[in-house]
Coordinates of C-alpha atoms and ligand atoms in Angstrom, one line a residue:
X1 CA -0.2 0.0 0.0
X2 CA 1.1 3.6 -0.8
X3 CA 1.6 5.1 2.6
X4 CA 1.2 8.5 1.0
X5 CA -1.9 7.5 -0.9
X6 CA -5.6 8.4 -0.2
X7 CA -6.5 5.1 1.4
X8 CA -3.8 5.2 4.2
X9 CA -4.3 8.8 4.7
X10 CA -8.1 8.3 5.5
X11 CA -7.2 5.4 7.7
X12 CA -4.9 7.8 9.8
X13 CA -7.3 10.7 9.8
X14 CA -10.0 8.4 11.3
X15 CA -7.7 7.2 13.9
X16 CA -6.6 10.7 14.7
X17 CA -10.2 11.8 15.1
X18 CA -10.9 9.0 17.5
X19 CA -7.8 9.9 19.5
X20 CA -8.7 13.6 19.7
X21 CA -12.1 12.6 21.0
X22 CA -10.5 11.1 24.1
X23 CA -8.5 14.3 24.4
X24 CA -8.4 17.1 26.7
X25 CA -11.9 18.3 27.5
X26 CA -13.4 15.2 28.6
X27 CA -10.2 14.2 30.2
X28 CA -10.0 17.5 32.2
X29 CA -13.7 17.1 33.4
X30 CA -12.9 13.6 34.6
X31 CA -9.7 14.4 36.3
X32 CA -11.3 17.5 37.9
X33 CA -13.5 15.1 39.7
X34 CA -10.6 12.9 40.9
X35 CA -11.5 10.3 38.3
X36 CA -9.5 8.8 35.5
X37 CA -10.8 8.4 31.9
X38 CA -12.2 5.2 30.6
X39 CA -9.1 4.6 28.6
X40 CA -6.6 5.5 31.4
X41 CA -8.5 2.8 33.6
X42 CA -8.1 0.1 30.9
X43 CA -4.2 0.9 30.5
X44 CA -3.8 0.5 34.3
X45 CA -5.8 -2.7 34.4
X46 CA -4.1 -4.5 31.6
X47 CA -0.4 -5.4 31.2
X48 CA 1.5 -2.7 29.5
X49 CA 0.8 -2.6 25.6
X50 CA -1.5 -5.7 25.6
X51 CA -4.9 -4.0 25.4
X52 CA -6.6 -4.3 22.1
X53 CA -9.8 -2.3 21.4
X54 CA -12.5 -3.5 19.1
X55 CA -15.7 -1.7 17.8
X56 CA -13.9 1.8 18.3
X57 CA -15.8 3.5 15.5
X58 CA -19.4 2.2 16.2
X59 CA -21.9 5.0 16.4
X60 CA -25.7 5.4 17.1
X61 CA -27.5 6.2 13.9
X62 CA -28.9 9.8 14.1
X63 CA -32.1 8.3 12.7
X64 CA -32.8 6.4 15.9
X65 CA -35.2 8.1 18.3
X66 CA -33.1 10.8 20.0
X67 CA -35.3 13.3 21.5
X68 CA -33.2 15.9 20.1
X69 CA -30.1 14.5 21.8
X70 CA -28.0 12.8 19.4
X71 CA -24.7 10.9 20.6
X72 CA -22.3 12.3 18.1
X73 CA -19.2 10.3 19.2
X74 CA -17.2 7.3 18.2
X75 CA -17.7 4.3 20.4
X76 CA -21.0 5.3 21.7
X77 CA -19.6 5.9 25.3
X78 CA -17.9 2.5 25.9
X79 CA -14.5 1.0 25.2
X80 CA -14.5 -2.6 24.8
X81 CA -11.5 -5.0 24.1
X82 CA -9.1 -7.7 25.5
X83 CA -5.6 -8.0 26.7
X84 CA -3.5 -9.7 29.4
X85 CA -3.7 -9.2 33.1
X86 CA -0.5 -10.6 34.9
X87 CA 0.0 -12.6 31.7
X88 CA -3.4 -14.0 31.4
X89 CA -6.0 -13.2 28.7
X90 CA -9.0 -11.1 30.0
X91 CA -11.8 -9.2 28.5
X92 CA -13.2 -5.8 29.5
X93 CA -15.5 -2.8 28.9
X94 CA -15.1 0.6 30.3
X95 CA -17.8 3.3 30.1
X96 CA -17.0 6.7 29.1
X97 CA -19.0 9.3 31.3
X98 CA -17.9 12.2 29.1
X99 CA -20.1 10.9 26.4
X100 CA -23.7 11.3 27.3
X101 CA -23.0 10.3 30.9
X102 CA -21.9 7.0 29.9
X103 CA -25.6 6.1 29.6
X104 CA -26.6 2.9 27.9
X105 CA -28.2 3.0 24.5
X106 CA -28.7 0.3 22.0
X107 CA -25.2 0.5 20.4
X108 CA -23.5 0.9 23.6
X109 CA -25.4 -2.3 25.0
X110 CA -24.5 -4.4 21.8
X111 CA -20.9 -3.6 22.4
X112 CA -21.0 -4.7 26.0
X113 CA -22.9 -7.8 25.0
X114 CA -20.3 -8.7 22.3
X115 CA -17.4 -8.5 24.7
X116 CA -19.4 -10.6 27.1
X117 CA -20.1 -13.2 24.5
X118 CA -16.4 -13.4 23.7
X119 CA -15.1 -13.7 27.3
X120 CA -17.6 -16.7 27.7
X121 CA -16.5 -18.4 24.6
X122 CA -12.9 -17.8 25.3
X123 CA -13.1 -18.8 29.0
X124 CA -11.5 -15.8 30.3
X125 CA -12.4 -13.3 33.1
X126 CA -14.8 -10.4 32.1
X127 CA -14.3 -7.0 33.9
X128 CA -16.7 -4.2 33.5
X129 CA -15.8 -0.7 34.5
X130 CA -18.9 1.3 35.3
X131 CA -19.3 5.0 35.1
X132 CA -22.9 5.5 33.9
X133 CA -26.2 7.4 34.4
X134 CA -28.0 4.3 33.5
X135 CA -30.4 3.6 30.6
X136 CA -30.1 6.3 28.0
X137 CA -33.4 8.2 28.4
X138 CA -33.9 9.3 24.7
X139 CA -33.6 5.7 23.5
X140 CA -36.4 4.4 25.6
X141 CA -37.2 0.7 25.3
X142 CA -34.1 0.0 23.2
X143 CA -32.0 0.9 26.2
X144 CA -34.0 -1.2 28.6
X145 CA -33.7 -4.1 26.2
X146 CA -30.0 -3.5 26.0
X147 CA -29.6 -3.9 29.8
X148 CA -31.8 -7.0 29.8
X149 CA -29.5 -8.7 27.3
X150 CA -26.5 -7.8 29.5
X151 CA -28.1 -9.3 32.6
X152 CA -29.0 -12.5 30.7
X153 CA -25.4 -12.9 29.7
X154 CA -24.2 -12.1 33.2
X155 CA -26.3 -15.0 34.4
X156 CA -25.2 -17.5 31.6
X157 CA -21.6 -16.6 32.5
X158 CA -22.1 -17.0 36.2
X159 CA -20.1 -19.9 37.5
X160 CA -18.4 -20.2 34.1
X161 CA -15.9 -17.3 34.1
X162 CA -15.0 -14.8 36.8
X163 CA -17.1 -11.5 36.3
X164 CA -15.8 -8.5 38.2
X165 CA -17.5 -5.0 38.4
X166 CA -15.6 -2.0 39.1
X167 CA -17.6 1.2 39.9
X168 CA -15.8 4.4 39.1
X169 CA -18.6 6.9 39.0
X170 CA -22.2 6.8 39.0
X171 CA -24.0 3.4 38.6
X172 CA -27.6 4.6 38.4
X173 CA -30.8 2.7 37.7
X174 CA -30.1 -0.2 35.3
X175 CA -26.4 0.2 35.8
X176 CA -26.6 -1.4 39.2
X177 CA -28.0 -4.7 38.3
X178 CA -25.2 -6.2 36.2
X179 CA -22.7 -5.5 38.9
X180 CA -24.9 -7.1 41.4
X181 CA -25.2 -10.4 39.4
X182 CA -21.4 -10.5 39.0
X183 CA -19.0 -12.2 41.4
X184 CA -17.3 -9.3 43.0
X185 CA -18.0 -5.4 43.1
X186 CA -15.2 -3.0 43.6
X187 CA -15.9 0.8 44.5
X188 CA -13.6 3.7 44.9
X189 CA -14.3 5.8 47.9
X190 CA -15.9 9.4 47.3
X191 CA -16.1 9.1 43.6
X192 CA -18.4 6.1 43.0
X193 CA -22.0 5.4 44.0
X194 CA -24.7 3.0 43.3
X195 CA -28.4 3.3 43.6
X196 CA -31.5 2.1 41.9
X197 CA -33.1 5.5 42.2
X198 CA -31.4 8.6 43.0
X199 CA -31.8 11.4 45.5
X200 CA -34.3 13.4 43.3
X201 CA -36.5 10.4 43.1
X202 CA -36.2 9.7 46.9
X203 CA -37.1 13.4 47.5
X204 CA -40.1 13.2 45.1
X205 CA -41.5 10.0 46.5
X206 CA -40.6 10.0 50.1
X207 CA -39.9 13.7 50.7
X208 CA -36.5 12.7 52.2
X209 CA -33.2 14.7 51.7
X210 CA -30.3 12.4 51.0
X211 CA -27.0 13.0 49.4
X212 CA -25.4 10.8 46.9
X213 CA -23.0 9.4 49.5
X214 CA -25.6 8.7 52.1
X215 CA -27.8 6.9 49.6
X216 CA -25.2 4.8 47.8
X217 CA -21.6 5.9 48.4
X218 CA -18.7 3.2 48.7
X219 CA -18.9 3.3 52.4
X220 CA -22.6 2.5 52.5
X221 CA -22.4 -0.4 50.2
X222 CA -19.2 -1.8 52.0
X223 CA -20.7 -1.6 55.6
X224 CA -24.4 -1.5 55.3
X225 CA -25.9 -3.1 52.2
X226 CA -22.9 -5.5 51.5
X227 CA -23.2 -4.8 47.7
X228 CA -19.5 -3.8 47.4
X229 CA -16.9 -6.3 48.3
X230 CA -13.9 -4.1 48.1
X231 CA -13.3 -0.4 48.6
X232 CA -10.2 1.6 47.8
X233 CA -9.3 5.2 48.3
X234 CA -8.4 6.0 44.8
X235 CA -8.8 4.5 41.2
X236 CA -5.2 3.2 40.8
X237 CA -5.5 1.1 44.1
X238 CA -8.9 -0.1 43.1
X239 CA -7.6 -1.6 39.8
X240 CA -4.5 -3.0 41.7
X241 CA -7.1 -4.8 43.8
X242 CA -8.8 -6.2 40.8
X243 CA -5.5 -7.6 39.6
X244 CA -4.7 -9.0 43.1
X245 CA -8.1 -10.7 43.2
X246 CA -7.6 -12.3 39.8
X247 CA -4.2 -13.8 40.8
X248 CA -6.2 -16.1 43.2
X249 CA -8.7 -17.3 40.5
X250 CA -8.7 -19.6 37.7
X251 CA -9.8 -18.2 34.2
X252 CA -12.7 -20.5 34.1
X253 CA -14.6 -23.2 35.7
X254 CA -12.8 -25.9 33.8
X255 CA -9.4 -24.9 35.2
X256 CA -7.9 -25.1 38.6
X257 CA -6.6 -21.7 40.3
X258 CA -3.1 -20.8 39.5
X259 CA -0.4 -21.8 41.9
X260 CA 2.3 -19.4 43.2
X261 CA 5.8 -20.2 44.3
X262 CA 6.4 -21.0 48.0
X263 CA 9.4 -19.2 49.2
X264 CA 9.6 -20.8 52.7
X265 CA 8.2 -23.9 54.2
X266 CA 7.4 -22.3 57.5
X267 CA 6.3 -18.7 57.3
X268 CA 5.0 -17.5 60.5
X269 CA 5.8 -19.3 63.9
X270 CA 3.1 -21.8 64.2
X271 CA 3.8 -22.4 67.9
X272 CA 2.1 -18.9 68.3
X273 CA -1.1 -20.7 67.5
X274 CA -1.0 -22.2 71.0
X275 CA -1.2 -18.8 72.4
X276 CA -3.9 -17.0 70.4
X277 CA -7.1 -18.9 71.5
X278 CA -7.8 -18.2 75.2
X279 CA -8.7 -21.2 77.5
X280 CA -11.5 -19.0 78.9
X281 CA -14.3 -19.5 76.5
X282 CA -15.7 -16.1 77.2
X283 CA -12.6 -14.2 76.1
X284 CA -12.6 -12.9 72.5
X285 CA -9.6 -13.1 70.2
X286 CA -9.0 -12.0 66.5
X287 CA -9.5 -15.0 64.1
X288 CA -7.3 -13.3 61.7
X289 CA -4.3 -14.0 63.8
X290 CA -5.1 -17.7 63.5
X291 CA -5.5 -17.4 59.7
X292 CA -2.1 -15.5 59.4
X293 CA -0.2 -18.1 61.2
X294 CA -1.7 -20.8 59.0
X295 CA -1.5 -19.7 55.4
X296 CA 1.4 -18.6 53.3
X297 CA 3.0 -15.3 54.4
X298 CA 0.9 -12.2 53.6
X299 CA -1.6 -14.1 51.3
X300 CA -4.8 -13.6 53.0
X301 CA -7.0 -11.3 50.9
X302 CA -10.1 -10.5 52.8
X303 CA -13.5 -10.0 51.0
X304 CA -16.2 -7.8 52.4
X305 CA -13.9 -6.8 55.3
X306 CA -16.4 -4.3 56.8
X307 CA -19.7 -6.1 56.3
X308 CA -21.1 -8.9 58.7
X309 CA -17.7 -9.0 60.5
X310 CA -18.8 -11.8 62.7
X311 CA -17.8 -14.0 59.7
X312 CA -14.5 -13.6 58.0
X313 CA -14.1 -14.8 54.3
X314 CA -11.3 -14.4 51.8
X315 CA -8.8 -16.1 49.6
X316 CA -5.3 -17.1 50.7
X317 CA -2.5 -19.5 49.6
X318 CA -1.5 -22.7 51.4
X319 CA 1.8 -24.0 50.2
X320 CA 1.3 -22.0 47.0
X321 CA -2.3 -23.1 46.3
X322 CA -5.5 -20.8 46.4
X323 CA -7.8 -21.7 49.3
X324 CA -11.1 -20.1 50.3
X325 CA -11.2 -19.4 54.1
X326 CA -14.4 -19.0 56.0
X327 CA -14.0 -18.2 59.7
X328 CA -16.1 -17.2 62.6
X329 CA -14.9 -14.0 64.3
X330 CA -15.2 -14.3 68.1
X331 CA -14.4 -10.7 68.5
X332 CA -17.6 -9.5 66.8
X333 CA -20.9 -10.6 68.2
X334 CA -19.0 -13.5 69.9
X335 CA -18.8 -15.0 66.4
X336 CA -22.5 -15.9 66.3
X337 CA -24.2 -16.6 63.0
X338 CA -26.8 -13.9 62.1
X339 CA -28.7 -13.3 58.8
X340 CA -26.0 -11.1 57.1
X341 CA -23.0 -13.3 58.0
X342 CA -25.1 -16.5 56.9
X343 CA -25.6 -14.8 53.5
X344 CA -22.1 -13.6 53.2
X345 CA -20.7 -16.9 54.0
X346 CA -23.1 -18.9 51.6
X347 CA -22.2 -16.7 48.7
X348 CA -18.6 -17.1 49.2
X349 CA -18.9 -20.9 49.4
X350 CA -20.9 -20.9 46.1
X351 CA -18.1 -18.9 44.6
X352 CA -15.4 -21.3 45.7
X353 CA -17.4 -24.3 44.6
X354 CA -18.0 -22.7 41.2
X355 CA -14.4 -22.2 40.5
X356 CA -12.7 -25.3 42.1
X357 CA -11.3 -23.4 45.1
X358 CA -10.9 -25.8 48.1
X359 CA -12.5 -24.4 51.2
X360 CA -11.1 -24.3 54.9
X361 CA -13.5 -23.5 57.6
X362 CA -12.2 -22.2 61.0
X363 CA -14.9 -22.6 63.5
X364 CA -15.6 -20.9 66.9
X365 CA -19.3 -20.3 67.1
X366 CA -21.6 -20.3 70.0
X367 CA -24.7 -20.5 67.8
X368 CA -27.1 -18.5 65.9
X369 CA -27.9 -15.0 67.2
X370 CA -31.0 -15.1 69.2
X371 CA -33.8 -12.4 69.2
X372 CA -37.0 -11.0 67.6
X373 CA -35.1 -9.0 65.0
X374 CA -33.4 -12.0 63.7
X375 CA -36.4 -14.3 63.8
X376 CA -38.7 -11.9 62.2
X377 CA -36.3 -11.1 59.5
X378 CA -35.9 -14.7 58.7
X379 CA -32.8 -16.2 60.2
X380 CA -34.4 -19.5 59.5
X381 CA -34.4 -19.2 55.9
X382 CA -31.2 -17.2 55.7
X383 CA -29.2 -19.6 58.0
X384 CA -30.5 -22.4 55.7
X385 CA -28.6 -20.7 52.7
X386 CA -25.3 -21.4 54.6
X387 CA -26.2 -24.9 55.4
X388 CA -27.4 -25.5 51.9
X389 CA -24.2 -23.9 50.4
X390 CA -21.8 -26.1 52.4
X391 CA -23.9 -29.3 51.8
X392 CA -24.2 -28.7 48.1
X393 CA -20.4 -27.7 47.5
X394 CA -18.4 -30.6 46.1
X395 CA -14.9 -28.9 46.5
X396 CA -12.4 -30.3 49.1
X397 CA -13.9 -29.0 52.4
X398 CA -12.0 -29.2 55.7
X399 CA -13.1 -27.8 59.0
X400 CA -11.0 -27.1 62.2
X401 CA -12.9 -26.5 65.2
X402 CA -11.0 -24.2 67.5
X403 CA -13.2 -23.5 70.4
X404 CA -17.1 -23.4 70.5
X405 CA -19.1 -25.5 68.2
X406 CA -22.5 -25.6 69.6
X407 CA -26.0 -26.6 68.4
X408 CA -27.2 -25.8 64.9
X409 CA -23.9 -24.0 64.3
X410 CA -22.1 -27.2 64.8
X411 CA -24.2 -28.8 62.0
X412 CA -23.9 -25.9 59.6
X413 CA -20.1 -25.2 59.8
X414 CA -19.2 -28.1 57.5
X415 CA -19.7 -30.8 60.0
X416 CA -18.8 -34.4 59.1
X417 CA -22.4 -35.5 58.3
X418 CA -23.0 -32.4 56.2
X419 CA -20.1 -33.6 54.0
X420 CA -16.8 -32.3 55.6
X421 CA -13.9 -34.3 54.1
X422 CA -11.7 -33.9 57.1
X423 CA -12.9 -32.5 60.4
X424 CA -10.3 -31.6 62.9
X425 CA -10.5 -30.1 66.3
X426 CA -8.0 -28.4 68.6
X427 CA -7.9 -29.5 72.3
X428 CA -9.8 -26.4 73.3
X429 CA -12.8 -27.5 71.2
X430 CA -16.2 -27.6 72.9
X431 CA -18.7 -29.6 70.7
X432 CA -22.2 -30.0 72.2
X433 CA -25.9 -29.4 71.8
X434 CA -25.5 -26.1 73.8
X435 CA -23.2 -24.3 76.0
X436 CA -22.7 -25.5 79.6
X437 CA -24.7 -22.8 81.4
X438 CA -27.8 -23.2 79.1
X439 CA -27.6 -27.0 79.2
X440 CA -27.5 -27.3 83.0
X441 CA -30.2 -24.8 83.4
X442 CA -32.5 -27.1 81.5
X443 CA -31.3 -30.5 82.7
X444 CA -31.2 -29.5 86.3
X445 CA -34.0 -26.9 86.6
X446 CA -35.6 -28.5 89.6
X447 CA -32.6 -29.2 91.4
X448 CA -31.4 -25.6 90.8
X449 CA -34.6 -24.1 92.2
X450 CA -34.5 -26.4 95.2
X451 CA -30.8 -25.8 96.1
X452 CA -29.6 -23.6 98.9
X453 CA -26.7 -22.3 96.8
X454 CA -28.0 -22.3 93.1
X455 CA -24.9 -20.3 91.9
X456 CA -22.4 -22.8 93.3
X457 CA -24.4 -25.7 92.2
X458 CA -24.6 -24.3 88.5
X459 CA -21.0 -23.6 88.5
X460 CA -20.2 -27.3 89.5
X461 CA -22.6 -28.7 87.0
X462 CA -21.3 -26.5 84.2
X463 CA -17.8 -27.8 85.0
X464 CA -18.8 -31.3 84.9
X465 CA -20.7 -30.8 81.7
X466 CA -17.6 -29.2 80.1
X467 CA -15.4 -32.1 81.2
X468 CA -17.7 -34.9 80.3
X469 CA -19.6 -33.6 77.3
X470 CA -18.4 -30.2 75.9
X471 CA -15.0 -31.2 74.6
X472 CA -13.5 -32.6 71.4
X473 CA -12.9 -36.1 72.7
X474 CA -16.5 -37.4 72.8
X475 CA -17.0 -36.4 69.1
X476 CA -13.5 -37.9 68.4
X477 CA -14.4 -41.3 69.9
X478 CA -17.6 -41.4 67.9
X479 CA -15.8 -40.5 64.6
X480 CA -17.5 -37.2 64.2
X481 CA -14.0 -35.6 64.4
X482 CA -11.2 -37.3 62.3
X483 CA -8.5 -36.2 64.7
X484 CA -7.8 -33.9 67.6
X485 CA -4.6 -32.0 66.5
X486 CA -2.0 -30.0 68.1
X487 CA -2.7 -26.4 67.1
X488 CA 1.0 -25.9 66.4
X489 CA 0.8 -28.4 63.6
X490 CA -2.4 -27.1 61.9
X491 CA -0.6 -25.9 58.8
X492 CA 1.2 -29.1 58.3
X493 CA -1.9 -31.1 58.8
X494 CA -4.0 -29.0 56.4
X495 CA -1.3 -29.0 53.6
X496 CA -1.2 -32.8 53.6
X497 CA -5.1 -33.1 54.1
X498 CA -5.8 -30.8 51.1
X499 CA -3.2 -32.8 49.0
X500 CA -5.1 -36.0 49.9
X501 CA -8.3 -34.2 48.5
X502 CA -6.7 -33.0 45.3
X503 CA -8.6 -35.6 43.0
X504 CA -11.7 -35.4 45.0
X505 CA -14.6 -36.3 42.6
X506 CA -18.4 -36.3 43.5
X507 CA -21.0 -37.8 41.4
X508 CA -24.3 -35.9 42.2
X509 CA -27.6 -37.1 41.0
X510 CA -28.7 -35.4 37.7
X511 CA -31.1 -32.4 38.3
X512 CA -31.8 -29.1 36.7
X513 CA -30.6 -27.3 39.7
X514 CA -31.2 -27.5 43.3
X515 CA -33.6 -25.0 44.9
X516 CA -31.4 -22.9 47.5
X517 CA -33.6 -21.0 49.9
X518 CA -33.1 -17.7 48.4
Ligands
HXC1 C1 -29.2 10.1 28.9 C2 -27.8 11.1 30.6 C3 -28.2 10.2 31.4 C4 -29.2 9.2 31.0 C5 -26.8 11.5 32.3 N1 -27.0 11.8 31.0 N2 -27.6 10.4 32.6 N3 -28.3 11.0 29.3 N4 -29.6 9.2 29.8 N5 -29.6 8.2 31.9 C6 -26.3 13.0 30.4 C7 -26.7 14.4 30.9 O1 -27.8 14.7 30.3 C8 -25.5 15.2 30.6 O2 -25.5 15.5 29.3 C9 -24.3 14.3 30.9 O3 -24.9 12.8 30.8 C10 -23.6 14.4 32.2 O4 -24.8 14.4 33.2 P1 -24.8 15.4 34.4 O5 -26.1 15.3 34.9 O6 -24.3 16.8 34.0 O7 -23.6 14.9 35.4 P2 -23.7 14.9 37.0 O8 -24.0 16.2 37.5 O9 -22.4 14.4 37.4 O10 -24.8 13.8 37.4 C11 -24.6 12.4 37.1 C12 -25.9 11.7 37.3 C13 -27.2 12.4 36.6 C14 -26.2 11.7 38.9 C15 -25.7 10.3 36.9 O11 -26.8 12.6 35.3 C16 -28.4 11.6 36.8 O12 -29.1 11.5 37.7 N6 -28.7 10.8 35.6 C17 -29.9 10.0 35.5 C18 -29.7 8.9 36.5 C19 -30.9 7.9 36.4 O13 -32.0 8.2 37.0 N7 -30.8 6.9 35.6 C20 -31.8 5.8 35.5 C21 -32.3 5.7 34.3 S1 -33.5 4.5 34.3 P3 -24.9 16.8 28.6 O14 -25.3 16.8 27.3 O15 -25.5 18.0 29.4 O16 -23.3 16.7 28.9 C22 -32.8 3.0 34.3 C23 -33.7 1.9 34.3 C24 -33.2 0.6 33.8 O17 -31.6 3.0 34.2 C25 -33.7 -0.5 34.6 C26 -33.0 -1.8 34.1 C27 -33.5 -2.9 35.2

């Protein structure tokens, strides 16, 4: 081809016009809000020089119903493409708020659907960067139909490829539902928000004044609604968080998670595990200290850190291999299971199961949280989700009971008969139908009423109950526990137990799908 000829010139002019579109005006607007542009975000997410854009020149036809507002820009407000993240293929779209508020019209939607289809076909993670005012109002039903097509693809891809949503500006109206179907939602503090209906509608319908942040800021979704799994202070760190998360995950459900090199055999002094859990069952401690001493150094990556903190979930590596960890947190609500923690735990287990990530449960739970609030809001059906998720999961599942394991909570937390592959206990474990005080109050009610010194009697009975019943040895002798282990040897035990489960295979009866109590 003649590089001075007409054809090549036109090609260059077109590309130059496109580059200019991403130039200074829009860029300045985004930067002035503390935000990066759609393209800058992709450049940070993908390995240097690996991102390839497709459909850059698509446009909405001016003949489409536009209510006097035509989107006269290449690309229709979204960049789609593929590249490599930490050396592995990935697909992404990134909405451009500077073009019609990143709103979703039919061309915009078709582009997102196209890249979703490609990611699914290629078995690679799909990342959506959202900065959008929702359905493009002037395109009417075509926008709504566009969203519906995206949601359907999200559902088809669920459990097949990892889907990650990164909210980096508004996610209003229809823009919130795709993220909520995907596996993980990242938000950037102060510059992102998510809501189904905005502050104006809230004012009109309910006559309440709320700010964007109060209604759907990152903190609200991290701490109160649980919609956001990760929140970072700026966009660069948010995107680094996405890369870190991906490093634990396989590219699709047919692969195993990637392995990392193990630099040292013994990474934190395991003898410290003997010191962390107090003998006094009423004393709290931080379960994250236990996790830290079991997994490979600095590999624990917590999910939903500030939501339902009575359960801790996250990924880590054990001897270089990805592991899902679900642990009760005795320092929050004494580690009891309530509605939010049950749902948080259940969703995490489903994720691990979808993507072949073995699961370790660290148990110290006095039971379900009692009370009117919990019962009236459905702890029965929400607690059942956790139970269901554990029993349904076919990945390798190991539980270590550190201290309390009472009642329904014993059953739920991957007990032997629920399908635990290996069930270990520390000598500090207390396994029984209920705690000593409650148990003796029921069994010895008459004797306690008639006693001259009921306090002393109750104390004696509780001690006897603990010695005779609420310990790990009864369960061990009956085979409900595979082994009572030395806390200092927990890491070693777990490495060899998970190795033994490496080729675990479960033949489940054929069915369309189970009916998890949603
Ligand atoms: C068309 C839109 C738009 C939309 C924003 N714009 N949202 N255009 N459709 N949904 C345009 C604006 O007209 C403006 O165009 C430009 O984007 C920037 O918007 P501003 O309002 O100037 O920006 P800002 O002040 O930062 O406010 C951002 C915002 C606000 C909070 C997102 O634009 C807003 O409230 N938008 C509507 C949000 C909403 O209610 N969406 C729900 C749609 S219904 P110009 O030309 O002036 O630059 C929906 C239902 C789907 O999504 C349901 C599926 C389940």
